[in-house]
Coordinates of C-alpha atoms in Angstrom, one line a residue:
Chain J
X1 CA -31.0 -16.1 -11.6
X2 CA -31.7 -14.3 -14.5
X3 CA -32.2 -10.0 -14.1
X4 CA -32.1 -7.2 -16.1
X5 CA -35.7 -7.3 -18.0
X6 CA -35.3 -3.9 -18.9
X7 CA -31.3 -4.3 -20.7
X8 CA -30.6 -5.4 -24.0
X9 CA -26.9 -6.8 -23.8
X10 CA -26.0 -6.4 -28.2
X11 CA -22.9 -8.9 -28.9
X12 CA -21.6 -8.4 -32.5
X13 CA -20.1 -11.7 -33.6
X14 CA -17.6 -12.2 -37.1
X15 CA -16.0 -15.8 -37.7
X16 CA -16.0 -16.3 -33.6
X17 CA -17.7 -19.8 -34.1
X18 CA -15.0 -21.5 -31.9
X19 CA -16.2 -19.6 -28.8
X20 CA -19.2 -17.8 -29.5
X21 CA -21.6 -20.1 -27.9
X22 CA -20.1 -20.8 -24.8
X23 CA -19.5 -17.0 -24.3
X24 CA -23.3 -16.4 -25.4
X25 CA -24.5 -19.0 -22.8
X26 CA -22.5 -17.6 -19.7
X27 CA -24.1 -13.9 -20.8
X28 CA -27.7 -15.6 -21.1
X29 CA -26.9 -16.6 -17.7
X30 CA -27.2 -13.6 -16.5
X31 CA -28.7 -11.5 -19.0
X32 CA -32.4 -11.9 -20.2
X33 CA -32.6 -9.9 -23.3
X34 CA -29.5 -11.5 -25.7
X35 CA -29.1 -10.1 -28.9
X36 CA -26.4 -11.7 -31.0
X37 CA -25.4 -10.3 -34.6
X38 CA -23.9 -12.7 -37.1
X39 CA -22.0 -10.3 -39.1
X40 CA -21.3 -12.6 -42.3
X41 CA -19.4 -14.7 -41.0
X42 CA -17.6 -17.7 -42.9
X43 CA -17.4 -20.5 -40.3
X44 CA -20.1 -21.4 -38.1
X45 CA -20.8 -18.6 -36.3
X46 CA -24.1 -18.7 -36.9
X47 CA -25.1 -22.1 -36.9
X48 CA -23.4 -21.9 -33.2
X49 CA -26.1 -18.9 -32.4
X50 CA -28.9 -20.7 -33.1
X51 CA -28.3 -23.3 -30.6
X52 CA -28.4 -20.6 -28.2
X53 CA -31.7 -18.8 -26.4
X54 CA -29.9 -15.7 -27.9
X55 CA -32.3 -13.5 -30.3
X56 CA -30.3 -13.8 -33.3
X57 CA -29.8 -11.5 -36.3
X58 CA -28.0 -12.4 -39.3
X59 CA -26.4 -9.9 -42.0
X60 CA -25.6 -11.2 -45.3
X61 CA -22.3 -10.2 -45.7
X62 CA -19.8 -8.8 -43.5
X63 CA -20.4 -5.1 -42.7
X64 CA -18.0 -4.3 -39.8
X65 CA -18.4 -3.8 -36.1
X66 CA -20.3 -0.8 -35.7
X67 CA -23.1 -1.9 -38.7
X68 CA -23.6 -5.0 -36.1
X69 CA -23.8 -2.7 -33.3
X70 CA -26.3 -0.4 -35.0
X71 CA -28.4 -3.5 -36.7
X72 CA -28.2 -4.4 -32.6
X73 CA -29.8 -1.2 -31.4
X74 CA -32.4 -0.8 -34.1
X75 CA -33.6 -4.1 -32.9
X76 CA -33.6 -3.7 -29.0
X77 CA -35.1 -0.1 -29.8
X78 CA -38.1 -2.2 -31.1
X79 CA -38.7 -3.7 -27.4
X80 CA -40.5 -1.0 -25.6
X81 CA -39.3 -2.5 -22.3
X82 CA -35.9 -1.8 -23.4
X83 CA -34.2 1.0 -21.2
X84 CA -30.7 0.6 -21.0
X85 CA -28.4 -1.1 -24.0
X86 CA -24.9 -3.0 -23.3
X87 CA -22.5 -3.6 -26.3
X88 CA -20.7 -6.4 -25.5
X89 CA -17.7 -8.2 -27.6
X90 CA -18.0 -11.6 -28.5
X91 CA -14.6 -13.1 -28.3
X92 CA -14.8 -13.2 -24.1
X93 CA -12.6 -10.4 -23.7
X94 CA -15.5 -8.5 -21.6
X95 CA -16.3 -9.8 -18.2
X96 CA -19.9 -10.1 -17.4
X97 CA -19.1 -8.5 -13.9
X98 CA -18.0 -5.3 -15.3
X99 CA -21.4 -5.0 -17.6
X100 CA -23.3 -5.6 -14.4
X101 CA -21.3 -3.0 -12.8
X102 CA -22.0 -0.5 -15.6
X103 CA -25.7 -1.2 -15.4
X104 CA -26.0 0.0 -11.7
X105 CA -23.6 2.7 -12.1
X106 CA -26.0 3.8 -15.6
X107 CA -28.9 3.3 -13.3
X108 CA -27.6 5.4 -10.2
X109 CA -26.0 8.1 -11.0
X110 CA -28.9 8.5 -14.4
X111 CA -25.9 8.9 -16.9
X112 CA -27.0 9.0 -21.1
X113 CA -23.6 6.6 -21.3
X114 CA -21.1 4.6 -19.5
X115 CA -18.1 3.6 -21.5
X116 CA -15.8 1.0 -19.8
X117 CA -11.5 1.7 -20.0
X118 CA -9.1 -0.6 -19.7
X119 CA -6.6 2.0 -19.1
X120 CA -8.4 3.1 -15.5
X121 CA -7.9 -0.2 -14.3
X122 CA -4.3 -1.2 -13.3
X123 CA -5.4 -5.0 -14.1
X124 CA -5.6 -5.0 -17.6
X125 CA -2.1 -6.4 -19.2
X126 CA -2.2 -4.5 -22.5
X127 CA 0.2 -5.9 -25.2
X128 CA 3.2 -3.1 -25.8
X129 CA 2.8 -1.6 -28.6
X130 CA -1.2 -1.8 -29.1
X131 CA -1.1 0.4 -26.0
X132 CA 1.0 3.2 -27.6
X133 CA -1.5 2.9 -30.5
X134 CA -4.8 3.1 -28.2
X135 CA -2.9 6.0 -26.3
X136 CA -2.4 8.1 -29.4
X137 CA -6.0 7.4 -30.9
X138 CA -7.1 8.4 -27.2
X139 CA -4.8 11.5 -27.4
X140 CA -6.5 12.8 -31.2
X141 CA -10.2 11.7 -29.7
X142 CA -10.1 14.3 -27.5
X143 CA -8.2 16.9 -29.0
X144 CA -11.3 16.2 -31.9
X145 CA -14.0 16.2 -30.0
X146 CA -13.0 18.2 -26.3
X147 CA -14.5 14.9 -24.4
X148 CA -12.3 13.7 -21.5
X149 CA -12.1 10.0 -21.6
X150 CA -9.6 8.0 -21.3
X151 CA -9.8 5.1 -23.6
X152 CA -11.6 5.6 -27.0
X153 CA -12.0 2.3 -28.3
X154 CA -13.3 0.3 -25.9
X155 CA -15.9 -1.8 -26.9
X156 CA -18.3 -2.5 -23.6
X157 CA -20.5 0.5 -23.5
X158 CA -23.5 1.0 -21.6
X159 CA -26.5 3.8 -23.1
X160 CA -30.0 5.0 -22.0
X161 CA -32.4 4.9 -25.1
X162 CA -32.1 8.7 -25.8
X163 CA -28.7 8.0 -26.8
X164 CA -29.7 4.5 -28.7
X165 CA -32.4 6.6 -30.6
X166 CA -28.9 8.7 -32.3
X167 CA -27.3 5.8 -33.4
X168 CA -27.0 6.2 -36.7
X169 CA -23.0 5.5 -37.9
X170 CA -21.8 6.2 -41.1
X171 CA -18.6 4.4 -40.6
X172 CA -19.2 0.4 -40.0
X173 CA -15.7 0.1 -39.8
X174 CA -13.2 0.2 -36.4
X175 CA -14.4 4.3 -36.8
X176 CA -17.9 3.8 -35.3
X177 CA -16.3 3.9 -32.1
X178 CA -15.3 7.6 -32.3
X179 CA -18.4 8.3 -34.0
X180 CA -20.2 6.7 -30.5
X181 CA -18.1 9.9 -28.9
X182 CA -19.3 12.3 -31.6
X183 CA -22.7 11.3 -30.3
X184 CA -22.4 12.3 -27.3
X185 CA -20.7 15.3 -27.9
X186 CA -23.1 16.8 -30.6
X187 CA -26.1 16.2 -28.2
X188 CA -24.8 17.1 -24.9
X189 CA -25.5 13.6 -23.2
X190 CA -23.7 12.8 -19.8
X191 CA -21.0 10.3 -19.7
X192 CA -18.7 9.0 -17.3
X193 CA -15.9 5.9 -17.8
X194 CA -15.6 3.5 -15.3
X195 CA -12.2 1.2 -15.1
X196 CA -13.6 -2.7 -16.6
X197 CA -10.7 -5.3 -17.3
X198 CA -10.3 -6.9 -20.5
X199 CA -9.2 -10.5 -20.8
X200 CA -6.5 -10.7 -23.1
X201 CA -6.8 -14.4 -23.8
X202 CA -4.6 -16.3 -25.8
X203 CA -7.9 -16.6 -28.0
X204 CA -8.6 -13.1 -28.7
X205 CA -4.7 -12.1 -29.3
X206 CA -4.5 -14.9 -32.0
X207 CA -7.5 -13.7 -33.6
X208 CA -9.2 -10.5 -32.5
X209 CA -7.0 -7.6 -33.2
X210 CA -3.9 -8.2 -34.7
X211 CA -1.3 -5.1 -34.1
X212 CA -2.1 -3.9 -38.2
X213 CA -5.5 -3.2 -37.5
X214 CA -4.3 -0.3 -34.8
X215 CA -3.0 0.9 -37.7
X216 CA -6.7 0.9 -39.5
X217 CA -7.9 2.5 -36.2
X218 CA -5.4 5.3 -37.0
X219 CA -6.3 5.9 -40.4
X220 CA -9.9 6.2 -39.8
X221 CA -9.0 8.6 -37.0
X222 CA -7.0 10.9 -39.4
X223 CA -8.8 10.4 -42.7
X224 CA -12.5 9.1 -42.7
X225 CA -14.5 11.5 -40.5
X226 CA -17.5 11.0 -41.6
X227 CA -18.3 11.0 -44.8
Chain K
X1 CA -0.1 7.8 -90.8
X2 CA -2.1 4.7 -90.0
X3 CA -1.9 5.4 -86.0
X4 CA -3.7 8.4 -86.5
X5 CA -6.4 7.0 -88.2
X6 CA -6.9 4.5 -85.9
X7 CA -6.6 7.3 -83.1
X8 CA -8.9 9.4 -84.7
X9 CA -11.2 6.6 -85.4
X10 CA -11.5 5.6 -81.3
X11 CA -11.8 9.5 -80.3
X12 CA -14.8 9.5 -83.0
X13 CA -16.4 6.3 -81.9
X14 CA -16.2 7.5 -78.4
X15 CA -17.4 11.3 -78.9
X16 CA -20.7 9.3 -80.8
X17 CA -21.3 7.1 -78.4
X18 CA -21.5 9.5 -75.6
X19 CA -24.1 11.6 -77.7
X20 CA -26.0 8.4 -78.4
X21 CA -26.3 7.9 -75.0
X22 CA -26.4 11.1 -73.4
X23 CA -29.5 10.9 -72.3
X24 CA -28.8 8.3 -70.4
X25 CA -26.1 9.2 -68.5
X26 CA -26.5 10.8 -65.4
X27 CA -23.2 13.3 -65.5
X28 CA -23.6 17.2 -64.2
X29 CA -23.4 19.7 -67.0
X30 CA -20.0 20.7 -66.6
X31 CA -18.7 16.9 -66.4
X32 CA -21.1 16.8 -70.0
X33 CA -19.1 19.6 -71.5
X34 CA -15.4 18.5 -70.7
X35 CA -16.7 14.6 -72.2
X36 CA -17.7 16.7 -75.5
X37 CA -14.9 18.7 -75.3
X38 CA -12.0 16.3 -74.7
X39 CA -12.3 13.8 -78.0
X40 CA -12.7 17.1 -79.9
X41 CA -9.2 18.2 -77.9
X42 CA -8.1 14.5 -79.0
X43 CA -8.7 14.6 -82.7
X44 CA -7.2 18.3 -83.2
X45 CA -3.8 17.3 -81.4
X46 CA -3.6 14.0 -83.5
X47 CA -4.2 15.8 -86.5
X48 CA -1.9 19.2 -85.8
X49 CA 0.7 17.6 -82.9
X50 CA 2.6 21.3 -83.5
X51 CA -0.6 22.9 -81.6
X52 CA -0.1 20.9 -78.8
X53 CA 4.3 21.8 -78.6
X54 CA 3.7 25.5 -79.2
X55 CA 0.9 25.1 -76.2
X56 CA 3.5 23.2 -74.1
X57 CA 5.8 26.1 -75.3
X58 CA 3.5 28.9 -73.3
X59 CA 3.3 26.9 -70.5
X60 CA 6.9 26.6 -70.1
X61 CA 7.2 22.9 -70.2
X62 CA 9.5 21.4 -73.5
X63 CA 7.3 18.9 -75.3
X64 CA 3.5 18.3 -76.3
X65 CA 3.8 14.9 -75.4
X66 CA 5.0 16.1 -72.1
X67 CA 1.9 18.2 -71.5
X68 CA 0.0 15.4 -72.8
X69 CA 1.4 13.1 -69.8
X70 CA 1.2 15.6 -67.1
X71 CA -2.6 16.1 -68.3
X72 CA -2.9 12.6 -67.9
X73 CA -1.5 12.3 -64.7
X74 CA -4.3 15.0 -63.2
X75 CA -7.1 13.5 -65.0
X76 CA -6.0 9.7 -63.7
X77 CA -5.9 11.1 -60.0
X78 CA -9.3 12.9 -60.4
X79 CA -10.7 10.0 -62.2
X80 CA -9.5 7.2 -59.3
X81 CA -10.4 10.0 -56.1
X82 CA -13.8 10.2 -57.8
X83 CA -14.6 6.2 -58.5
X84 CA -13.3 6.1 -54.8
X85 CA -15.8 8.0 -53.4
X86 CA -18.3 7.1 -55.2
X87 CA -17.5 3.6 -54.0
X88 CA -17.3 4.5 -50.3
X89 CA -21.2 6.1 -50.9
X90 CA -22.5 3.0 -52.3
X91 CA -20.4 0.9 -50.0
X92 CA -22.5 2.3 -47.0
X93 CA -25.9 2.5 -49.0
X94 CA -25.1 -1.2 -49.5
X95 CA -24.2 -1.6 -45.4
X96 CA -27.5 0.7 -44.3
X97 CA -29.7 -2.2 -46.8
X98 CA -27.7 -5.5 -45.5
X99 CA -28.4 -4.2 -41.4
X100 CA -32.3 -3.3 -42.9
X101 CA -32.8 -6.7 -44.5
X102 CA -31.5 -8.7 -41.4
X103 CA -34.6 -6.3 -39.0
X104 CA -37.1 -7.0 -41.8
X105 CA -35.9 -11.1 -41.6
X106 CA -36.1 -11.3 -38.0
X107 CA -39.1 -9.2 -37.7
X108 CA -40.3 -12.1 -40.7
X109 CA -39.6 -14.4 -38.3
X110 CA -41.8 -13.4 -35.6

């Protein structure tokens, strides 16, 4: 049974055609409003899409994460029925259960935004060293910006459209996802974490985030505040 | 002999060129005044390479040409860190149009 009129769930997708429909159907499942961004990718990422019920956007070359995310928004934002937004990876690492979770936690306790952390929930099996990394960008995040959280680059978030109406990222790149803590620290909105597990799959550790780009999430940290 | 010439002749071609198209070039006025400055700079030290030792002299380091490279150097560095950023801007005016054109198709598609 399909719920949720009033949630956009926004998957970002990049050269994920392998899995991307199957993970698009199981969220249709549950979700109504789909939005899927194909973020110029060069297999069939989008072709897969298309096959789905998702409402699918295309960007002609590849942008980065957070311009998918924001080409996401500015779409749901569009749908005046629209109150609550979900980012949502596509490589099945994020379980639907947690999102749902989130949504009635959002709901409830009438947060701006909900960001999930892998690092409140004892399940998660976090590769070595791509822990240290997360730990120290966690550590700088809040030294930065004074917000207590716990894991700063998680990428299932879920935001009331006061917050969606400030996204506006000037880094596309891994960065966006401090800038989504800047937001909330430059306009006072409410946020809480709440501990989601992430599925590290043999599929999304061959692909998703090999150890070097912890070193790009660094960088940024240290050297691209915003422009 | 003939290398100054030649030397000469580039610094020349390039100071004339940048007033021929002046107009066109959007530079800030102080970026305007170093371009007319430099090939004049140019053409004095390839004409009167003493200037440029008894410079490097004051400043304490041995040779012309070794003011020459360390003013090289600086002006390399500012050069890239400028193309760079100017890069980075466009790079993101370029993202802001590619996530506007895939709204406007979809909203097309309607």
């Amino acid at each position: 049974m399909k719920k949720y009129s009033d949630v956009a769930i926004i998957i970002p997708a990049y050269n994920e055609g392998a899995v991307i429909r199957e993970n698009v159907l199981n969220v249709l499942d549950r979700f109504e409003n789909v939005i899927c961004i194909n973020d110029g990718s060069k297999d069939n990422t989008l072709e897969e899409l298309l096959k789905t019920n998702a409402q699918t956007l295309n960007h002609l070359t590849n942008i980065g994460q957070g311009g998918a995310l924001e080409t996401g928004v500015k779409y749901a934002l569009k749908n005046s029925k629209i109150k609550y937004f979900i980012t949502f990876d596509s490589d099945g690492q994020h379980r639907i259960v947690d999102a749902e979770k989130m949504i009635e936690k959002i709901k409830k306790e009438d947060l701006d935004i909900l960001i999930g952390s892998r690092f409140l929930d004892e399940k998660s099996n976090i590769p070595g060293l791509k822990k240290l990394i997360l730990k120290m960008a966690t550590v700088f995040t809040r030294m930065t910006t004074g917000l207590k959280v716990t894991d700063t680059h998680n990428g299932l978030r879920v935001f009331n459209r006061r917050f969606a109406e400030k996204v506006d990222l000037k880094n596309f790149g891994m960065a966006h996802a401090s800038e989504f803590l800047e937001i909330i620290k430059n306009n006072k909105f409410k946020y809480s974490e709440i501990p989601v597990k992430i599925n590290y799959t043999n599929y999304s550790k061959s692909k998703g985030q090999p150890i070097i780009n912890s070193v790009n999430i660094l960088f940024d940290l240290f050297f691209n505040k915003k422009g | 002999m003939l290398i100054k010439i030649l030397l000469i002749a580039f610094l020349a071609t390039f100071f004339l060129y940048f007033i021929n198209n002046s107009t066109k070039i959007r530079a800030k006025a102080w970026q305007k005044i170093i371009i007319f400055i430099l090939p004049f700079l140019g053409i004095v030290s390839v004409v009167w390479p003493d200037g440029l030792n008894m410079i490097a002299k004051q400043l304490g380091i041995g040779r012309g040409a070794d003011l020459l490279l360390y003013f090289l150097v600086v002006v390399f560095l500012f050069f890239g860190a400028k193309v760079y950023l100017k890069f980075k801007e466009v790079s993101i005016k370029q993202d802001k149009i590619i996530s506007k054109i895939a709204l406007l198709e979809k909203e097309e598609e309607e």
